[in-house]
Short mmCIF file of C-alpha atoms in Angstrom, two decimals:
data_model
loop_
_atom_site.label_atom_id
_atom_site.label_comp_id
_atom_site.label_asym_id
_atom_site.label_seq_id
_atom_site.Cartn_x
_atom_site.Cartn_y
_atom_site.Cartn_z
CA MET A 20 33.15 -2.85 3.32
CA GLY A 21 31.38 -0.76 1.27
CA GLY A 22 29.86 1.40 4.60
CA TYR A 23 27.24 4.11 4.56
CA ARG A 24 28.44 7.82 3.39
CA ALA A 25 26.45 10.44 4.41
CA GLU A 26 24.47 12.37 1.01
CA ASP A 27 26.81 14.95 1.31
CA ASP A 28 29.97 12.60 1.66
CA TYR A 29 31.52 12.87 -1.61
CA ASP A 30 34.92 13.13 -3.21
CA TYR A 31 33.74 15.07 -6.44
CA LEU A 32 30.45 16.94 -7.50
CA PHE A 33 29.91 17.35 -11.35
CA LYS A 34 27.21 19.44 -12.71
CA VAL A 35 25.73 17.58 -15.77
CA VAL A 36 23.39 19.28 -18.26
CA LEU A 37 20.59 17.41 -20.41
CA ILE A 38 19.74 19.09 -23.65
CA GLY A 39 17.74 18.73 -27.25
CA ASP A 40 14.28 19.63 -28.44
CA SER A 41 11.32 19.42 -26.28
CA GLY A 42 9.74 15.87 -26.10
CA VAL A 43 12.71 13.72 -26.76
CA GLY A 44 12.62 12.11 -23.13
CA LYS A 45 15.01 14.41 -21.15
CA SER A 46 12.74 14.58 -18.01
CA ASN A 47 12.60 11.03 -17.78
CA LEU A 48 16.03 10.26 -18.68
CA LEU A 49 16.95 12.06 -15.52
CA SER A 50 13.93 10.93 -13.66
CA ARG A 51 14.81 7.12 -14.51
CA PHE A 52 18.44 7.80 -13.36
CA THR A 53 18.13 9.30 -9.91
CA ARG A 54 14.79 8.19 -9.11
CA ASN A 55 14.26 5.19 -11.02
CA GLU A 56 10.86 6.05 -11.70
CA PHE A 57 8.99 6.97 -15.34
CA SER A 58 6.11 8.92 -16.00
CA LEU A 59 4.21 8.03 -19.00
CA GLU A 60 2.31 11.60 -18.84
CA SER A 61 4.16 13.72 -21.13
CA LYS A 62 4.35 17.19 -19.20
CA SER A 63 6.79 19.93 -19.84
CA THR A 64 9.21 20.75 -17.24
CA ILE A 65 7.95 23.81 -15.51
CA GLY A 66 10.47 26.05 -13.51
CA VAL A 67 14.20 24.77 -12.54
CA GLU A 68 14.84 21.12 -12.12
CA PHE A 69 18.05 18.95 -11.37
CA ALA A 70 18.31 16.08 -9.43
CA THR A 71 21.14 14.30 -7.90
CA ARG A 72 23.12 10.77 -7.58
CA SER A 73 26.17 9.45 -6.21
CA LEU A 74 28.10 6.83 -7.73
CA THR A 75 31.29 5.58 -6.92
CA VAL A 76 34.11 5.48 -9.51
CA ASP A 77 37.57 4.20 -9.09
CA THR A 78 36.99 4.19 -5.13
CA LYS A 79 36.02 8.06 -5.63
CA VAL A 80 32.47 9.09 -4.53
CA ILE A 81 31.31 10.95 -7.63
CA LYS A 82 27.94 12.98 -6.95
CA ALA A 83 26.34 14.11 -10.21
CA GLN A 84 24.07 17.08 -10.08
CA ILE A 85 22.29 16.63 -13.41
CA TRP A 86 19.89 19.66 -14.64
CA ASP A 87 17.30 19.50 -16.91
CA THR A 88 15.90 22.35 -19.52
CA ALA A 89 12.70 23.43 -17.31
CA GLY A 90 11.21 23.78 -21.04
CA GLN A 91 13.33 26.55 -21.91
CA GLU A 92 14.13 24.65 -25.08
CA ARG A 93 10.65 25.25 -26.36
CA TYR A 94 11.25 29.27 -26.66
CA ARG A 95 15.39 28.50 -27.57
CA ALA A 96 16.24 30.76 -24.88
CA ILE A 97 18.48 28.47 -22.65
CA THR A 98 20.30 30.90 -20.25
CA SER A 99 24.26 30.61 -19.93
CA ALA A 100 23.30 30.29 -16.49
CA TYR A 101 21.96 26.85 -16.86
CA TYR A 102 25.42 25.88 -18.94
CA ARG A 103 27.44 27.47 -16.10
CA GLY A 104 29.78 25.05 -14.41
CA ALA A 105 28.91 22.37 -16.63
CA VAL A 106 31.28 19.52 -16.87
CA GLY A 107 29.61 16.79 -18.89
CA ALA A 108 26.31 16.79 -21.44
CA LEU A 109 23.80 14.61 -22.96
CA LEU A 110 22.73 15.46 -26.10
CA VAL A 111 19.44 13.78 -26.59
CA TYR A 112 17.68 13.16 -29.88
CA ASP A 113 14.19 11.10 -30.41
CA VAL A 114 15.06 8.37 -32.44
CA THR A 115 11.39 8.30 -33.89
CA ARG A 116 11.78 11.55 -34.81
CA ARG A 117 14.33 12.63 -37.70
CA SER A 118 13.96 16.41 -37.16
CA THR A 119 14.89 16.19 -33.11
CA PHE A 120 18.40 14.68 -34.66
CA GLU A 121 19.07 17.51 -37.13
CA ASN A 122 18.65 19.64 -34.56
CA VAL A 123 21.51 18.24 -32.49
CA GLU A 124 23.92 20.33 -34.68
CA LYS A 125 22.41 23.66 -33.40
CA TRP A 126 22.63 22.30 -29.78
CA LEU A 127 25.94 21.19 -30.02
CA LYS A 128 26.99 24.58 -31.30
CA GLU A 129 25.16 26.27 -28.52
CA LEU A 130 26.58 23.65 -25.73
CA ARG A 131 30.23 24.54 -27.01
CA ASP A 132 29.84 28.44 -27.21
CA HIS A 133 28.68 27.94 -23.32
CA THR A 134 31.02 25.90 -21.71
CA ASP A 135 34.42 24.82 -21.50
CA GLN A 136 36.56 22.86 -24.06
CA ASN A 137 37.07 19.96 -22.13
CA ILE A 138 33.50 19.12 -21.31
CA VAL A 139 32.45 15.48 -21.93
CA ILE A 140 29.43 15.42 -24.39
CA MET A 141 27.12 12.34 -25.27
CA LEU A 142 25.22 11.69 -28.08
CA VAL A 143 21.80 9.91 -26.64
CA GLY A 144 19.69 8.64 -28.91
CA ASN A 145 16.33 7.81 -26.68
CA LYS A 146 13.00 5.74 -27.34
CA SER A 147 14.75 3.00 -28.37
CA ASP A 148 12.10 0.83 -27.37
CA LEU A 149 10.20 1.95 -30.47
CA ARG A 150 12.21 0.01 -33.02
CA HIS A 151 9.40 -0.32 -35.33
CA LEU A 152 9.01 4.00 -35.66
CA VAL A 153 12.77 4.11 -35.82
CA ALA A 154 13.61 7.16 -38.11
CA VAL A 155 17.51 7.92 -37.11
CA THR A 156 19.50 4.95 -37.64
CA THR A 157 22.13 4.00 -35.27
CA GLU A 158 24.69 4.38 -38.11
CA ASP A 159 23.69 7.94 -38.87
CA ALA A 160 23.92 8.78 -35.66
CA LYS A 161 27.16 6.80 -34.54
CA SER A 162 28.77 8.65 -37.86
CA PHE A 163 27.66 12.09 -36.41
CA ALA A 164 28.67 11.40 -32.88
CA GLU A 165 32.61 10.26 -34.59
CA GLN A 166 32.66 13.45 -36.53
CA GLU A 167 32.59 15.36 -33.66
CA SER A 168 34.09 13.10 -31.06
CA LEU A 169 31.20 12.60 -28.89
CA TYR A 170 30.30 9.66 -27.09
CA PHE A 171 27.14 7.77 -28.60
CA MET A 172 24.41 5.45 -26.98
CA GLU A 173 20.92 4.28 -27.83
CA THR A 174 18.54 4.43 -24.91
CA SER A 175 15.36 3.55 -23.66
CA ALA A 176 13.92 5.62 -20.13
CA LEU A 177 10.55 3.24 -20.70
CA GLU A 178 12.44 0.06 -20.54
CA ASP A 179 15.41 1.46 -18.79
CA THR A 180 17.74 0.37 -21.17
CA ASN A 181 21.32 1.86 -21.00
CA VAL A 182 20.16 4.54 -19.00
CA ASP A 183 22.77 4.24 -16.45
CA ASN A 184 25.59 3.16 -18.27
CA ALA A 185 24.63 6.55 -20.46
CA PHE A 186 25.15 8.65 -17.42
CA SER A 187 27.85 6.23 -15.27
CA GLU A 188 30.11 6.95 -18.98
CA VAL A 189 29.45 10.46 -18.85
CA LEU A 190 30.66 10.83 -14.99
CA THR A 191 33.58 8.17 -15.53
CA GLN A 192 34.99 10.45 -18.35
CA ILE A 193 34.55 13.87 -16.66
CA TYR A 194 36.49 12.19 -13.58
CA HIS A 195 39.26 10.85 -16.06
CA THR A 196 39.91 14.22 -17.75
CA VAL A 197 39.48 15.89 -13.90
CA ARG A 198 41.94 13.49 -12.75
CA ARG A 199 44.15 13.93 -15.87
CA LYS A 200 44.31 17.69 -15.44
CA ALA A 201 45.55 17.65 -12.07
CA MET A 202 48.04 15.41 -12.72
CA GLU A 203 49.58 17.68 -15.28
CA ASN A 204 49.18 20.60 -13.32
CA ALA A 205 50.61 18.91 -10.63
CA GLU A 206 53.55 18.01 -12.84
CA ASP A 207 53.71 21.85 -13.34
CA GLY A 208 53.83 22.55 -9.67
CA SER A 209 50.61 25.06 -10.26
CA ALA A 210 48.21 23.24 -8.68
CA THR A 211 47.01 20.48 -6.79
CA VAL A 212 44.41 17.55 -7.08
CA PRO A 213 40.78 19.29 -7.14
CA SER A 214 39.06 18.54 -3.40
CA LYS A 215 35.70 17.92 -2.96
CA GLY A 216 33.32 19.64 -5.17
CA GLU A 217 36.08 22.08 -6.08
CA ASN A 218 36.08 21.92 -9.53
CA ILE A 219 32.84 23.60 -10.40
CA ASP A 220 31.05 26.35 -8.57
CA LEU A 221 27.35 25.91 -8.41
CA GLY A 222 26.82 28.58 -6.09
CA LYS A 223 23.71 30.81 -6.49
CA GLU A 224 23.21 29.28 -10.41
CA VAL A 225 19.78 28.00 -9.45
CA SER A 226 18.61 31.56 -8.55
CA ASP A 227 20.26 32.80 -11.20
CA VAL A 228 18.00 30.76 -13.85
CA LYS A 229 15.35 31.75 -11.97
CA LYS A 230 15.91 35.47 -12.08
CA SER A 231 16.57 35.54 -15.91
CA GLY A 232 12.98 34.89 -16.36
CA CYS A 233 13.71 32.47 -19.29
CA CYS A 234 10.56 30.72 -18.88
CA SER A 235 7.93 33.40 -18.11
CA THR A 236 4.67 33.10 -20.41
#
């Protein structure tokens, strides 16, 4: 039954990136999912930030390493090291700020330019608790997501609405993609099912992002 598993005891390690305009709530989505915390202090993330959380999908333990933009998005200077190895992304906009939704297209292009074509992308309309201020309708966002073959969810990091669902859905879809590719490769005789963490190489990426000097003033 269940049983305790050590922090480093997992079957798959998936890197997921958070992207979108500054101030849309990316850091609070991260802290809500990984630590169940929310801060009303609106401060930009400084430095390199990522957090991890494990969950179980089909009896397999998936460890998610979720990266936050570290304030780089304010300078439109996100480095390729940030995207490297990412197998999933949450593309976040603020439902109360139309401009953040209009910029989603640019973020999507940048993401697709820097990542594998099989990356799982979810469009996330955050701050859904501010219903009276909504500037982007669910229909508009849904329609864009369908057009671009993205998953879609509206969330509230403040009220903890759909945050777990958004991350869990992305991680489940990544797992299914990896399994499907592994089975196809096995049929070709070209590869076996990837072992623990083999599907991405995180290696020296944190130092790569730090060394890039993207966020220096």
